[in-house]
GROMACS .gro file of C-alpha atoms in nm:
model
  107
    1MET     CA    1   2.211  11.313  10.897
    2LYS     CA    2   2.060  11.078  10.644
    3THR     CA    3   1.700  11.163  10.556
    4HIS     CA    4   1.610  10.937  10.261
    5LYS     CA    5   1.679  10.569  10.309
    6GLU     CA    6   1.687  10.477   9.936
    7VAL     CA    7   1.944  10.745   9.843
    8THR     CA    8   2.308  10.710   9.940
    9SER     CA    9   2.492  10.972  10.140
   10SER     CA   10   2.831  10.812  10.079
   11ARG     CA   11   3.092  11.058   9.949
   12ARG     CA   12   3.255  10.787   9.739
   13LYS     CA   13   2.929  10.694   9.565
   14GLN     CA   14   2.828  11.058   9.512
   15ARG     CA   15   3.163  11.134   9.344
   16ARG     CA   16   3.140  10.821   9.129
   17ALA     CA   17   2.787  10.916   9.018
   18HIS     CA   18   2.899  11.273   8.941
   19PHE     CA   19   3.209  11.191   8.737
   20SER     CA   20   3.055  10.897   8.550
   21ALA     CA   21   2.730  11.082   8.473
   22PRO     CA   22   2.588  11.043   8.121
   23SER     CA   23   2.585  11.335   7.879
   24HIS     CA   24   2.222  11.437   7.932
   25ILE     CA   25   2.284  11.475   8.307
   26ARG     CA   26   2.620  11.649   8.255
   27ARG     CA   27   2.434  11.919   8.063
   28LYS     CA   28   2.257  12.020   8.382
   29LEU     CA   29   2.570  11.982   8.592
   30LEU     CA   30   2.756  12.223   8.361
   31SER     CA   31   2.544  12.520   8.473
   32ALA     CA   32   2.651  12.877   8.538
   33HIS     CA   33   2.502  13.165   8.735
   34LEU     CA   34   2.305  13.435   8.557
   35SER     CA   35   2.386  13.805   8.580
   36THR     CA   36   2.170  14.013   8.814
   37GLU     CA   37   1.962  14.157   8.525
   38LEU     CA   38   1.889  13.811   8.381
   39ARG     CA   39   1.820  13.677   8.731
   40LYS     CA   40   1.549  13.941   8.781
   41LYS     CA   41   1.409  13.888   8.431
   42TYR     CA   42   1.379  13.506   8.449
   43SER     CA   43   1.356  13.454   8.830
   44VAL     CA   44   1.622  13.182   8.808
   45ARG     CA   45   1.969  13.178   8.963
   46ALA     CA   46   2.151  12.941   8.726
   47MET     CA   47   2.105  12.777   8.385
   48PRO     CA   48   2.298  12.523   8.175
   49VAL     CA   49   2.557  12.692   7.954
   50ARG     CA   50   2.492  12.678   7.579
   51LYS     CA   51   2.695  12.760   7.271
   52ASP     CA   52   2.673  13.132   7.176
   53ASP     CA   53   2.598  13.246   7.534
   54GLU     CA   54   2.790  13.559   7.630
   55VAL     CA   55   2.979  13.507   7.956
   56ILE     CA   56   3.222  13.682   8.187
   57VAL     CA   57   3.485  13.493   8.387
   58VAL     CA   58   3.448  13.567   8.760
   59ARG     CA   59   3.709  13.330   8.910
   60GLY     CA   60   4.064  13.223   8.832
   61ASN     CA   61   4.354  13.364   8.631
   62PHE     CA   62   4.125  13.498   8.357
   63LYS     CA   63   3.890  13.687   8.588
   64GLY     CA   64   3.717  13.974   8.408
   65HIS     CA   65   3.752  13.835   8.055
   66LYS     CA   66   3.435  13.851   7.846
   67GLY     CA   67   3.345  13.647   7.541
   68LYS     CA   68   3.109  13.414   7.363
   69VAL     CA   69   3.097  13.041   7.437
   70THR     CA   70   3.230  12.852   7.134
   71THR     CA   71   3.209  12.496   7.271
   72VAL     CA   72   3.057  12.317   7.567
   73TYR     CA   73   3.277  12.011   7.609
   74ARG     CA   74   3.072  11.780   7.832
   75ARG     CA   75   3.328  11.503   7.825
   76LYS     CA   76   3.598  11.729   7.973
   77TRP     CA   77   3.361  11.922   8.208
   78CYS     CA   78   3.459  12.256   8.052
   79ILE     CA   79   3.361  12.533   7.814
   80TYR     CA   80   3.572  12.725   7.563
   81ILE     CA   81   3.536  13.102   7.522
   82ASP     CA   82   3.624  13.264   7.188
   83LYS     CA   83   3.865  13.537   7.305
   84LEU     CA   84   4.037  13.325   7.571
   85GLN     CA   85   4.352  13.191   7.405
   86LYS     CA   86   4.720  13.136   7.472
   87THR     CA   87   5.000  13.065   7.228
   88LYS     CA   88   5.216  12.755   7.228
   89ALA     CA   89   5.596  12.763   7.196
   90ASN     CA   90   5.569  12.722   6.817
   91GLY     CA   91   5.327  13.018   6.794
   92ALA     CA   92   5.007  12.818   6.741
   93PRO     CA   93   4.711  12.943   6.948
   94TYR     CA   94   4.509  12.713   7.170
   95GLN     CA   95   4.191  12.767   7.367
   96ILE     CA   96   4.182  12.755   7.744
   97PRO     CA   97   3.923  12.531   7.916
   98ILE     CA   98   3.712  12.701   8.185
   99HIS     CA   99   3.470  12.529   8.421
  100PRO     CA  100   3.118  12.677   8.391
  101SER     CA  101   3.095  12.737   8.767
  102ASN     CA  102   3.363  13.005   8.720
  103VAL     CA  103   3.163  13.215   8.473
  104THR     CA  104   2.845  13.425   8.477
  105ILE     CA  105   2.605  13.431   8.183
  106THR     CA  106   2.541  13.789   8.072
  107LYS     CA  107   2.334  13.738   7.754
   0.00000   0.00000   0.00000
């Protein structure tokens, strides 16, 4: 049920606003949960991911992998983790994009 008459509840408009959000709003949207120790320490459930945060992947094919965030790519809605790489057919390594909702910040 709609509660605020000046704010839309249309799915189409919500998706358009989300995917065309400017960079300063995407920063907040690219948030990840904190580990239980950090959650107790700061009394916050989630925070925006930053470069040099230590994270652990909790969802997907790379579940359980730990590493340090090397890049937060706001334009692509993903982060890159230093030890998370695959090799191409020619042997060159490339980094795998991970959505921040699939990681937990540990440090």
